[in-house]
Coordinates of C-alpha atoms in Angstrom, one line a residue:
M1321 CA -35.7 -0.4 25.4
K1322 CA -34.3 -1.1 28.6
I1323 CA -33.2 2.3 30.1
D1324 CA -31.2 1.0 32.8
R1325 CA -28.9 -0.7 30.3
L1326 CA -28.6 2.1 28.1
E1327 CA -27.8 4.4 31.0
Q1328 CA -25.0 2.2 32.0
D1329 CA -23.4 1.9 28.5
W1330 CA -23.7 5.8 28.3
S1331 CA -22.0 6.3 31.6
E1332 CA -19.3 3.9 31.3
S1333 CA -18.6 4.0 27.6
P1334 CA -19.0 7.4 25.9
A1335 CA -18.4 8.0 22.2
P1336 CA -14.6 8.4 21.6
G1337 CA -13.7 11.9 21.3
Q1338 CA -17.1 13.4 22.2
E1339 CA -17.1 15.4 25.6
Q1340 CA -20.4 15.4 27.7
E1341 CA -22.2 18.5 27.7
D1342 CA -23.2 20.2 30.9
S1343 CA -26.7 21.6 29.9
F1344 CA -29.7 19.7 29.1
D1345 CA -30.5 19.9 25.4
P1346 CA -34.6 19.5 25.1
G1347 CA -34.2 19.0 21.3
R1348 CA -32.5 15.8 22.0
C1349 CA -35.0 14.4 24.6
Y1350 CA -37.6 11.7 24.1
I1351 CA -40.8 11.5 26.4
R1352 CA -42.6 8.2 27.0
L1353 CA -45.8 8.6 29.0
R1354 CA -46.1 5.3 31.3
D1355 CA -49.6 5.9 33.3
V1356 CA -52.1 8.5 34.1
F1357 CA -54.6 8.8 36.7
I1358 CA -57.1 11.5 37.9
A1359 CA -58.2 11.8 41.8
E1360 CA -61.1 14.2 42.1
G1361 CA -64.6 14.5 43.7
A1362 CA -63.8 14.6 47.3
S1363 CA -63.0 17.5 50.0
K1364 CA -60.1 16.9 52.1
L1365 CA -58.8 14.4 49.8
K1366 CA -55.7 12.8 51.0
L1367 CA -53.1 10.9 48.9
E1368 CA -50.6 9.4 51.4
Q1369 CA -46.9 9.9 50.2
Q1370 CA -45.6 7.2 47.7
L1371 CA -42.3 6.6 46.0
T1372 CA -42.1 7.5 42.4
E1373 CA -39.6 5.5 40.3
T1374 CA -39.9 7.6 37.0
Y1375 CA -40.4 11.3 36.5
A1376 CA -44.0 12.3 37.6
L1377 CA -45.9 15.3 36.6
I1378 CA -48.6 16.5 39.1
V1379 CA -51.2 18.8 37.7
H1380 CA -53.5 20.6 40.0
L1381 CA -57.1 20.7 38.2
G1382 CA -59.3 22.3 41.0
G1383 CA -59.9 22.9 44.8
S1384 CA -57.3 23.8 47.2
G1385 CA -54.8 21.7 49.1
V1386 CA -51.0 21.0 49.9
L1387 CA -48.5 19.1 47.9
E1388 CA -46.3 17.0 50.4
L1389 CA -42.8 16.7 48.6
G1390 CA -40.7 14.7 51.2
D1391 CA -40.6 16.9 54.3
R1392 CA -41.7 19.9 52.2
Q1393 CA -45.2 21.4 51.6
V1394 CA -46.2 23.4 48.6
A1395 CA -49.5 24.9 48.0
M1396 CA -51.3 23.6 45.0
K1397 CA -52.5 26.0 42.4
K1398 CA -54.8 25.7 39.8
D1399 CA -53.3 25.8 36.2
H1400 CA -50.0 24.7 37.6
V1401 CA -47.9 21.8 37.0
Y1402 CA -45.2 20.1 39.2
L1403 CA -42.4 17.8 37.9
I1404 CA -41.1 15.4 40.6
P1405 CA -38.0 13.6 39.8
P1406 CA -37.5 9.6 40.2
E1407 CA -36.7 8.3 43.7
S1408 CA -38.7 11.1 45.4
T1409 CA -41.8 10.9 47.4
F1410 CA -45.0 13.0 46.9
G1411 CA -48.5 13.1 48.3
W1412 CA -51.3 15.6 48.8
S1413 CA -54.0 16.7 51.1
G1414 CA -57.1 19.0 50.6
D1415 CA -57.9 21.7 53.1
G1416 CA -61.8 21.2 53.2
S1417 CA -62.5 24.5 51.5
G1418 CA -63.5 22.7 48.1
E1419 CA -63.2 19.6 46.2
L1420 CA -59.7 19.0 45.2
S1421 CA -58.8 17.3 41.9
A1422 CA -55.4 16.6 40.7
M1423 CA -53.8 14.4 37.9
V1424 CA -50.5 12.5 37.9
L1425 CA -48.6 11.5 34.9
R1426 CA -45.8 9.1 35.1
L1427 CA -43.3 9.1 32.3
D1428 CA -39.7 8.6 31.3
I1429 CA -37.8 11.4 30.0
L1430 CA -34.7 10.2 27.9
E1431 CA -31.9 12.3 26.5
E1432 CA -29.5 11.5 23.6
R1433 CA -26.1 11.7 24.4
A1434 CA -23.1 10.2 22.9
G1435 CA -25.3 8.5 20.2
L1436 CA -27.4 6.6 23.0
F1437 CA -30.6 7.3 24.8
A1438 CA -30.4 7.4 28.6
A1439 CA -32.6 8.6 31.5
A1440 CA -32.2 12.2 31.9
S1441 CA -30.8 13.3 35.2
A1442 CA -32.8 15.3 37.6
E1443 CA -29.8 17.7 38.0
R1444 CA -29.3 18.3 34.2
L1445 CA -33.2 18.5 33.7
D1446 CA -33.6 21.2 36.4
S1447 CA -31.6 23.5 34.2
A1448 CA -34.5 23.5 31.8
I1449 CA -37.6 23.1 34.0
A1450 CA -37.9 23.7 37.6
L1451 CA -38.2 20.6 39.5
R1452 CA -40.8 20.3 42.4
K1453 CA -42.0 23.9 42.0
G1454 CA -45.4 25.0 40.5
I1455 CA -45.1 26.3 37.1
P1456 CA -48.2 28.0 35.9
V1457 CA -49.5 27.2 32.2
T1458 CA -51.5 29.9 30.4
P1459 CA -54.1 30.7 29.3
A1460 CA -56.3 29.6 32.1
G1461 CA -58.1 26.2 31.5
R1462 CA -55.7 25.2 28.8
L1463 CA -53.8 23.0 31.2
E1464 CA -57.2 21.1 32.4
K1465 CA -58.4 20.6 28.9
L1466 CA -55.2 19.2 27.9
C1467 CA -54.8 17.0 30.9
R1468 CA -58.3 15.4 30.5
A1469 CA -57.7 14.8 26.9
I1470 CA -54.3 13.2 27.8
H1471 CA -56.2 10.8 30.2
A1472 CA -59.1 10.0 27.9
H1473 CA -56.8 9.2 25.1
F1474 CA -54.2 7.4 27.0
N1475 CA -57.0 5.0 28.3
S1476 CA -58.4 4.6 24.9
K1477 CA -58.5 1.2 23.0
D1478 CA -57.5 3.1 19.9
R1479 CA -53.9 3.0 19.6
M1480 CA -53.7 6.1 17.4
K1481 CA -55.4 8.1 20.5
V1482 CA -52.8 6.6 22.8
W1483 CA -50.0 7.9 20.5
R1484 CA -51.9 11.3 20.6
A1485 CA -51.7 11.0 24.4
Q1486 CA -47.9 10.6 24.1
I1487 CA -47.7 13.7 22.1
D1488 CA -49.8 15.8 24.2
C1489 CA -47.9 14.7 27.1
A1490 CA -44.7 16.4 25.4
E1491 CA -46.8 19.4 24.8
L1492 CA -47.8 19.7 28.3
L1493 CA -44.0 19.3 29.4
Y1494 CA -43.1 21.9 26.8
A1495 CA -45.6 24.3 28.1
A1496 CA -44.1 24.0 31.6
A1497 CA -40.5 24.3 30.3
A1498 CA -41.5 27.5 28.2
V1499 CA -42.4 29.6 31.3
H1500 CA -39.7 28.3 33.5
S1501 CA -37.8 31.4 33.2
E1502 CA -40.9 33.8 33.1
R1503 CA -43.1 32.7 36.3
A1504 CA -45.5 35.2 37.4
V1505 CA -45.0 36.4 41.0
D1506 CA -48.1 35.9 42.6
T1507 CA -49.4 36.4 46.3
R1508 CA -48.3 33.0 47.4
Q1509 CA -44.9 33.5 46.2
A1510 CA -44.9 37.0 48.0
L1511 CA -45.6 35.1 51.3
E1512 CA -43.1 32.6 50.5
R1513 CA -40.5 35.2 50.3
S1514 CA -41.5 36.7 53.5
K1515 CA -41.2 33.3 55.0
A1516 CA -37.7 32.9 53.3
Y1517 CA -36.6 36.2 55.1
M1518 CA -37.7 35.1 58.6
E1519 CA -35.8 31.9 58.1
E1520 CA -32.8 33.7 57.0
R1521 CA -32.7 36.6 59.4
Y1522 CA -34.4 35.2 62.4
V1523 CA -31.5 36.7 64.5
E1524 CA -32.8 40.2 63.8
E1525 CA -35.6 42.2 65.1
I1526 CA -38.4 41.6 62.6
T1527 CA -41.8 43.2 62.6
I1528 CA -45.0 42.8 60.6
T1529 CA -44.4 46.1 58.7
Q1530 CA -41.1 44.6 57.4
L1531 CA -42.6 41.4 56.4
A1532 CA -45.7 43.0 54.8
A1533 CA -43.2 45.2 52.7
I1534 CA -41.4 42.4 51.5
A1535 CA -44.6 40.7 50.4
E1536 CA -45.8 43.9 48.9
L1537 CA -49.0 43.8 50.8
S1538 CA -50.8 46.1 53.6
P1539 CA -49.9 44.9 57.0
K1540 CA -53.5 44.2 57.8
Y1541 CA -53.9 42.1 54.8
Y1542 CA -50.6 40.5 55.2
V1543 CA -51.4 39.2 58.7
D1544 CA -54.8 37.8 57.7
L1545 CA -53.5 36.3 54.5
F1546 CA -50.4 34.7 56.2
K1547 CA -52.7 33.1 58.9
K1548 CA -55.4 31.9 56.4
T1549 CA -52.6 30.5 54.2
Y1550 CA -50.4 28.7 56.7
G1551 CA -52.8 28.1 59.6
V1552 CA -50.5 30.1 62.2
S1553 CA -49.6 33.7 62.6
A1554 CA -46.5 35.3 61.1
L1555 CA -45.1 36.1 64.5
D1556 CA -45.9 32.6 65.7
H1557 CA -44.1 31.2 62.7
L1558 CA -41.0 33.3 63.5
T1559 CA -41.1 32.1 67.1
K1560 CA -41.2 28.4 65.9
V1561 CA -38.2 29.3 63.6
R1562 CA -36.3 30.6 66.5
M1563 CA -37.3 27.6 68.8
E1564 CA -36.2 25.2 66.3
K1565 CA -32.8 26.8 65.7
A1566 CA -32.4 27.0 69.5
K1567 CA -33.0 23.4 69.8
H1568 CA -30.6 22.8 67.0
L1569 CA -27.9 24.6 68.9
M1570 CA -28.7 22.8 72.1
N1571 CA -28.2 19.7 70.5
Q1572 CA -25.1 20.3 68.5
S1573 CA -22.9 22.4 71.2
E1574 CA -22.3 23.2 74.7
R1575 CA -23.1 27.0 74.5
L1576 CA -24.4 28.8 77.4
L1577 CA -28.2 29.3 77.4
K1578 CA -27.8 33.1 77.2
D1579 CA -25.7 32.7 74.1
I1580 CA -28.1 30.5 72.6
A1581 CA -30.9 33.2 73.2
H1582 CA -28.9 35.6 71.7
E1583 CA -28.1 33.6 68.5
V1584 CA -31.8 33.2 67.9
G1585 CA -32.8 36.7 68.3
Y1586 CA -33.5 37.2 71.8
T1587 CA -31.7 39.7 74.0
D1588 CA -33.6 38.6 77.3
P1589 CA -32.7 34.9 78.2
F1590 CA -35.4 34.8 80.7
Y1591 CA -38.1 35.9 78.0
F1592 CA -36.6 33.2 75.7
S1593 CA -37.0 30.6 78.2
R1594 CA -40.6 31.5 78.9
K1595 CA -41.4 31.3 75.0
F1596 CA -39.3 28.0 74.9
K1597 CA -41.6 26.5 77.6
Q1598 CA -44.7 27.9 76.2
T1599 CA -43.6 25.9 72.8
Y1600 CA -42.2 22.7 74.1
G1601 CA -43.6 22.2 77.6
L1602 CA -40.2 22.1 79.5
S1603 CA -37.7 24.7 80.0
P1604 CA -34.3 24.9 78.0
S1605 CA -32.3 23.7 80.9
Q1606 CA -34.7 20.6 81.2
Y1607 CA -34.3 20.1 77.6
M1608 CA -30.7 20.1 77.6
K1609 CA -30.5 17.9 80.7
Q1610 CA -32.7 15.3 79.0
R1611 CA -30.6 15.5 75.9
S1612 CA -27.2 15.2 77.6
R1613 CA -26.8 11.5 76.7
R1614 CA -25.3 11.4 73.3
V1615 CA -26.7 8.4 71.5
A1616 CA -26.4 7.6 67.7
V1617 CA -28.8 5.0 65.9
Y1618 CA -27.4 3.3 62.9
G1619 CA -29.1 1.1 60.2
R1620 CA -32.7 0.5 60.9
T1621 CA -35.2 3.1 61.8
S1622 CA -36.9 0.6 64.0
I1623 CA -34.4 1.1 66.5
L1624 CA -36.0 4.3 67.4
G1625 CA -38.9 2.4 68.5
Y1626 CA -36.7 0.7 71.0
L1627 CA -34.9 3.9 72.3
L1628 CA -38.1 6.0 72.7
T1629 CA -39.7 3.4 75.3
L1630 CA -36.5 4.3 77.3
K1631 CA -37.1 7.9 77.0
V1632 CA -33.8 8.4 75.0
I1633 CA -33.9 10.6 71.8
P1634 CA -30.8 10.0 69.8
H1635 CA -28.7 12.6 68.3
A1636 CA -28.4 10.9 64.9
A1637 CA -30.9 8.5 63.4
P1638 CA -32.2 7.4 60.0
L1639 CA -35.4 9.5 59.2
H1640 CA -37.6 10.1 56.3
P1641 CA -41.1 11.5 56.1
M1642 CA -42.4 8.6 54.1
W1643 CA -40.7 5.5 55.6
S1644 CA -40.7 6.8 59.3
N1645 CA -43.5 9.6 59.3
L1646 CA -44.3 9.3 63.2
Y1647 CA -40.6 9.6 64.0
F1648 CA -39.8 12.2 61.6
T1649 CA -42.9 14.4 62.4
K1650 CA -42.6 13.9 66.4
Y1651 CA -38.8 13.9 66.9
G1652 CA -37.4 15.2 63.6
S1653 CA -36.4 18.4 65.0
D1654 CA -35.1 17.0 68.3
I1655 CA -32.5 14.7 66.1
P1656 CA -29.9 16.9 64.6
Y1657 CA -28.4 14.4 62.1
H1658 CA -30.8 12.8 59.7
L1659 CA -29.2 9.8 58.2
H1660 CA -30.2 8.1 54.9
I1661 CA -32.4 5.1 55.2
A1662 CA -31.4 3.5 52.1
R1663 CA -28.5 1.0 52.5
Q1664 CA -26.5 2.0 49.3
K1665 CA -22.8 1.9 50.1
Y1666 CA -22.2 5.7 49.0
Q1667 CA -25.2 6.7 51.4
N1668 CA -23.8 4.7 54.2
S1669 CA -20.5 6.2 53.8
H1670 CA -22.2 9.5 54.3
N1671 CA -24.0 8.2 57.2
L1672 CA -20.8 7.4 58.8
D1673 CA -19.8 11.0 58.5
L1674 CA -22.8 12.3 60.1
V1675 CA -22.7 9.7 62.9
A1676 CA -19.2 11.1 63.6
Q1677 CA -20.2 14.8 63.6
S1678 CA -22.8 13.7 66.3
K1679 CA -20.0 12.9 68.6
P1680 CA -21.9 10.1 70.1
E1681 CA -21.0 8.2 73.3
L1682 CA -22.7 5.0 72.2
I1683 CA -24.1 3.7 68.9
I1684 CA -27.2 1.4 68.5
T1685 CA -27.4 -0.7 65.7
H1686 CA -28.5 -4.2 64.4
R1687 CA -26.1 -7.0 63.4
D1688 CA -26.7 -6.8 59.7
L1689 CA -23.6 -4.7 59.0
E1690 CA -21.1 -5.0 56.5
P1691 CA -17.6 -5.4 58.0
W1692 CA -16.5 -1.8 56.7
E1693 CA -19.6 -0.4 58.3
R1694 CA -18.9 -2.1 61.6
E1695 CA -15.1 -1.3 61.6
G1696 CA -16.1 2.6 60.7
L1697 CA -18.5 2.7 63.5
A1698 CA -16.0 1.1 65.9
G1699 CA -13.6 4.0 65.3
I1700 CA -16.2 6.5 66.3
A1701 CA -17.7 5.1 69.5
P1702 CA -18.6 1.9 71.3
I1703 CA -21.3 -0.3 69.4
V1704 CA -24.4 -1.8 71.1
E1705 CA -25.9 -4.4 68.7
L1706 CA -29.5 -5.4 69.2
P1707 CA -30.2 -9.1 69.1
D1708 CA -31.7 -10.7 66.1
E1709 CA -35.5 -10.1 65.8
K1710 CA -36.1 -13.8 65.9
A1711 CA -35.1 -13.7 69.5
G1712 CA -38.0 -11.3 69.9
W1713 CA -38.5 -7.6 70.6
K1714 CA -38.5 -8.1 74.6
Q1715 CA -34.8 -9.6 74.7
G1716 CA -33.9 -6.6 72.4
L1717 CA -35.6 -4.1 74.6
L1718 CA -33.9 -5.6 77.9
A1719 CA -30.5 -5.9 76.2
L1720 CA -30.8 -2.1 75.2
G1721 CA -32.1 -1.2 78.7
E1722 CA -29.0 -2.8 80.4
A1723 CA -26.6 -1.3 77.9
L1724 CA -28.1 2.1 78.7
G1725 CA -28.2 1.8 82.5
E1726 CA -32.1 1.5 82.3
P1727 CA -33.1 -2.0 82.9
S1728 CA -36.0 -1.1 85.2
E1729 CA -37.4 1.2 82.4
A1730 CA -37.3 -1.6 80.1
R1731 CA -39.0 -4.1 82.4
S1732 CA -41.6 -1.4 83.2
W1733 CA -42.3 -0.8 79.6
I1734 CA -42.8 -4.6 79.0
A1735 CA -45.0 -5.1 81.9
S1736 CA -47.3 -2.3 80.8
F1737 CA -47.5 -3.7 77.1
E1738 CA -48.3 -7.1 78.4
S1739 CA -51.2 -5.8 80.6
K1740 CA -52.5 -4.0 77.7
I1741 CA -52.6 -6.9 75.2
E1742 CA -54.2 -9.0 78.0
R1743 CA -56.7 -6.5 78.6
E1744 CA -57.4 -6.3 74.7
K1745 CA -57.4 -9.9 74.4
K1746 CA -60.0 -10.1 77.2
R1747 CA -62.1 -7.6 75.5
L1748 CA -62.2 -9.3 72.2
L1749 CA -63.2 -12.6 73.9
E1750 CA -65.9 -10.9 76.2
S1751 CA -67.4 -9.3 72.9
G1752 CA -67.5 -12.8 71.4
V1753 CA -65.3 -11.7 68.6
R1754 CA -62.4 -14.1 67.6
P1755 CA -61.9 -13.2 64.0
R1756 CA -60.3 -15.4 61.5
V1757 CA -57.7 -13.1 59.9
L1758 CA -55.9 -13.0 56.5
T1759 CA -52.9 -10.9 56.0
L1760 CA -51.9 -10.1 52.5
K1761 CA -49.3 -8.1 50.7
R1762 CA -49.6 -6.5 47.1
V1763 CA -46.4 -6.0 45.2
R1764 CA -46.7 -4.8 41.6
H1765 CA -49.0 -7.4 39.8
H1766 CA -49.1 -10.1 42.6
F1767 CA -50.7 -10.9 45.9
Y1768 CA -48.7 -12.8 48.6
L1769 CA -49.7 -14.2 51.7
Y1770 CA -47.8 -12.3 54.3
R1771 CA -46.9 -12.5 57.8
N1772 CA -44.2 -11.0 59.7
Q1773 CA -42.9 -11.3 63.3
G1774 CA -44.8 -8.4 64.5
M1775 CA -48.1 -9.7 63.1
Q1776 CA -47.4 -13.1 64.6
D1777 CA -46.6 -11.4 68.1
V1778 CA -49.6 -9.1 68.3
L1779 CA -52.4 -10.7 66.3
Y1780 CA -51.9 -14.5 66.7
D1781 CA -49.5 -14.9 70.1
G1782 CA -51.2 -11.6 71.7
L1783 CA -54.5 -11.1 70.9
G1784 CA -55.4 -14.7 70.0
V1785 CA -57.0 -14.3 66.8
R1786 CA -57.3 -17.2 64.4
S1787 CA -55.4 -17.6 61.1
A1788 CA -57.3 -18.0 57.9
C1789 CA -54.3 -19.9 56.7
E1790 CA -53.1 -22.3 59.6
D1791 CA -50.4 -23.7 57.8
M1792 CA -48.6 -20.3 56.9
G1793 CA -45.3 -19.6 58.7
V1794 CA -43.9 -16.4 60.0
D1795 CA -42.0 -14.1 57.7
R1796 CA -43.3 -15.7 54.6
N1797 CA -44.2 -14.5 51.2
I1798 CA -46.3 -17.0 49.4
P1799 CA -47.8 -15.9 46.1
I1800 CA -51.5 -16.4 45.8
S1801 CA -54.0 -15.9 42.9
L1802 CA -57.4 -14.1 43.0
E1803 CA -58.9 -17.6 42.4
E1804 CA -57.1 -18.9 45.5
L1805 CA -58.0 -15.9 47.6
D1806 CA -61.7 -16.4 46.6
G1807 CA -61.7 -19.9 48.4
I1808 CA -60.2 -18.7 51.8
E1809 CA -62.7 -18.2 54.5
A1810 CA -61.6 -15.1 56.4
D1811 CA -63.7 -12.7 58.6
V1812 CA -60.9 -10.0 58.1
V1813 CA -58.5 -9.4 55.4
L1814 CA -55.6 -7.0 56.3
L1815 CA -53.9 -5.9 53.1
L1816 CA -50.5 -4.1 52.8
I1817 CA -50.0 -2.4 49.6
C1818 CA -46.3 -1.3 48.7
R1819 CA -45.9 2.3 48.0
D1820 CA -44.0 2.4 44.9
S1821 CA -45.4 4.2 42.0
E1822 CA -45.9 1.0 39.9
T1823 CA -47.6 -1.1 42.6
L1824 CA -49.9 1.7 43.3
A1825 CA -50.8 2.1 39.6
E1826 CA -51.5 -1.5 39.4
W1827 CA -53.5 -1.6 42.5
K1828 CA -55.6 1.2 41.1
K1829 CA -56.5 -0.6 37.9
L1830 CA -57.1 -3.7 39.8
Q1831 CA -59.6 -2.2 42.2
Q1832 CA -61.8 -1.1 39.2
S1833 CA -61.7 -4.4 37.6
P1834 CA -64.4 -7.1 37.7
S1835 CA -62.4 -9.7 38.8
W1836 CA -61.3 -7.9 42.1
M1837 CA -65.0 -6.5 42.7
S1838 CA -66.4 -10.0 42.4
L1839 CA -64.3 -11.5 45.1
R1840 CA -66.4 -12.5 48.1
M1841 CA -64.1 -10.8 50.7
V1842 CA -64.6 -7.6 48.6
R1843 CA -68.4 -7.9 48.1
E1844 CA -68.7 -8.6 52.0
N1845 CA -66.3 -5.6 52.9
K1846 CA -63.9 -7.7 54.6
V1847 CA -60.8 -6.0 53.3
C1848 CA -59.2 -3.4 55.2
Q1849 CA -56.0 -1.8 53.8
I1850 CA -53.1 -1.2 56.4
A1851 CA -50.0 0.9 56.0
S1852 CA -46.6 0.0 56.0
E1853 CA -46.0 2.2 59.2
P1854 CA -46.4 0.6 61.9
W1855 CA -47.4 -3.0 60.2
R1856 CA -44.0 -3.6 58.7
E1857 CA -41.8 -2.4 61.7
Y1858 CA -40.7 -4.6 64.4
S1859 CA -40.2 -2.6 67.6
P1860 CA -41.8 -2.2 70.8
I1861 CA -43.5 1.2 69.7
A1862 CA -44.7 -0.2 66.5
L1863 CA -46.2 -3.2 68.1
D1864 CA -48.1 -0.9 70.7
R1865 CA -49.5 0.9 67.6
I1866 CA -50.6 -2.2 65.8
V1867 CA -52.5 -3.4 69.0
D1868 CA -54.4 0.0 68.7
E1869 CA -55.0 -0.4 65.2
A1870 CA -56.0 -4.1 65.3
M1871 CA -58.5 -3.4 67.8
R1872 CA -60.0 -0.7 65.8
I1873 CA -60.5 -2.8 62.9
F1874 CA -61.7 -6.0 65.0
T1875 CA -64.4 -4.0 66.9
G1876 CA -65.9 -2.7 63.7
K1877 CA -64.1 0.8 63.4
C1878 CA -62.0 0.2 60.4
P1879 CA -59.6 3.2 59.7

C-alpha cells in the first residue's frame, strides 16, 4: 500500500455524492506498526531531537526527564503515552535523578474515507486523542507490560508474534484515546496552570499566594515544588516572561520605555530597567539602540552565521530548534519574526508576509530564489544577495560587511579566524598529529563518502589534515559499501547521521549488527559521530565551531 498515492487520490477524487466528515472516526481507522525501540539504563539519558515522518508514540517507562517537542518541553511521566504527529521533531533528556527509560513506536494511522484508506491528518486525529500531551494509562504498570510485550513480539522471527505486536499497538492507542477526555489532574498539571496564568496575566500584580491558590497547593509547598520542577523560582519565571514580552515590544514597535514597562507589569520604569539589565546585561535603551537597524534574513539559516559576526541580529529569520538550535536558543527571543525553514511554496508565501510585517530596511538572502520570491521581496525592501558559496565564505562576509556599512568589522573577524586556524594547525603539527580523516554520511540504508565546502575549508585547507580518500572532491556524495569502507586506511572517521526517523531507526539496527561491529574502524574506536549542526552549515560562525569540535576530536577528546 502506497499511502502517498492513496492520500492524493482521496484528496483529489472523493466519491461522488459523498461529503467529507469533519470528525475522525476511530472505527474506520487502520494502524500499522513500523518500528519499535527502547532506550534505557542510563542516567541523564539524552536523545537529540529528530524528525519523525510518521506518527510516533512515546511511552515513558521509568525515571524522570523532559520530552522536547520542537521548542516546547513537557515533563515525562511514568504510565503516560505521548502521540507525536508526522513532520514533527522530538527528543528527550533525563534530569539525572534516576535512570530514564522510554520507548518509541513509529506507526501509520490510516483512515477510511470515501472508500479509500488515507493517512489520518493530525488536525482530525487530535479530536480523538490529544497530540503531544501526556495521556495516563491505568492501572499502573499496564503500560510498561504492554510496551515490553510489543517490543519482544515485534522483534520476533515468529510472524504470528509480529502480528500480535500490531494488535497490541492498536490496544495501546485505544487505551490512550479512551482516557483522552477523562485525564486526571495531577500536581504537574496544577503547576502548568499557574505557569499559564503568569504567561496570560503578566501585566497584573501577581503574588505567590495567588499562584499557589491556582495550583491548589500551600504557598510554601508551591514555592519549593515549582523550583524543584522547573529549576527556577516562580517569581524569576514571571520576571523572565515579562522581560521576553518587553523585548518583543521593543523589537516590534517604537513605544516609549515607560510605556513598555507599564505594558509588562512594572509601574516604575527605573525598576524595570534595573531588572532588564540584571537579566540581559545591558539596559533597555542600549538594547533598543543595538536593535535600531532593521534587517531581515530570508531563505537559509546559515545567513545568520554571517550577520552575527558583524554583531547584527535580524528582526526576521528562519529558525527551528532542530535545524538551527544554537541560533534558536541564543537569539530566538531577540528575533520577533521566525520564518519557516522548509522551502515549500505555501510556507514561503507565509514567510514573505512575515518579512513584510518586520518592516525591514534591508533583506539579506542567497541567490537561489524563485522569480516570484525575488519579486515579492523586492516589493518590501532592498535586497542583498550573498555570493554563491563556491566563491567562499570570506567573499560573502566582505560583501555583507560592505552592504551593512561594516567593512572593517568583517575584515577584523576574518583576520581573527585566520589567526585561530593557523594557531590550531601549528598545535596539531607540534603534537605530531596529522590524521588521515574520512568523512561519511548515513542516509537510510546507505553510507556515502561525503565532504562539503565547510569540511574542505577547515579540515583540509585550514588545519592541513590528510584525506583518507585523496581522489574525493568537494560537495560529493559517493555511495560506499561496508566492504569498501573496511579497506580504507583512516585515523579518524567523522560520521554524520541524517536525523530523519527512518535513517535513525536503520542506524540503530546497524550498530548492533555483526557486519558493523566487525569493521576495523569500529573495533579500533576510530568512528566519531558528528552533528548536522554545525557540520552541514556553511557560514563563518559554523566554521569557527567546526574548528573547535575538530580539535577536540583530533586531540583525543571526542565529544
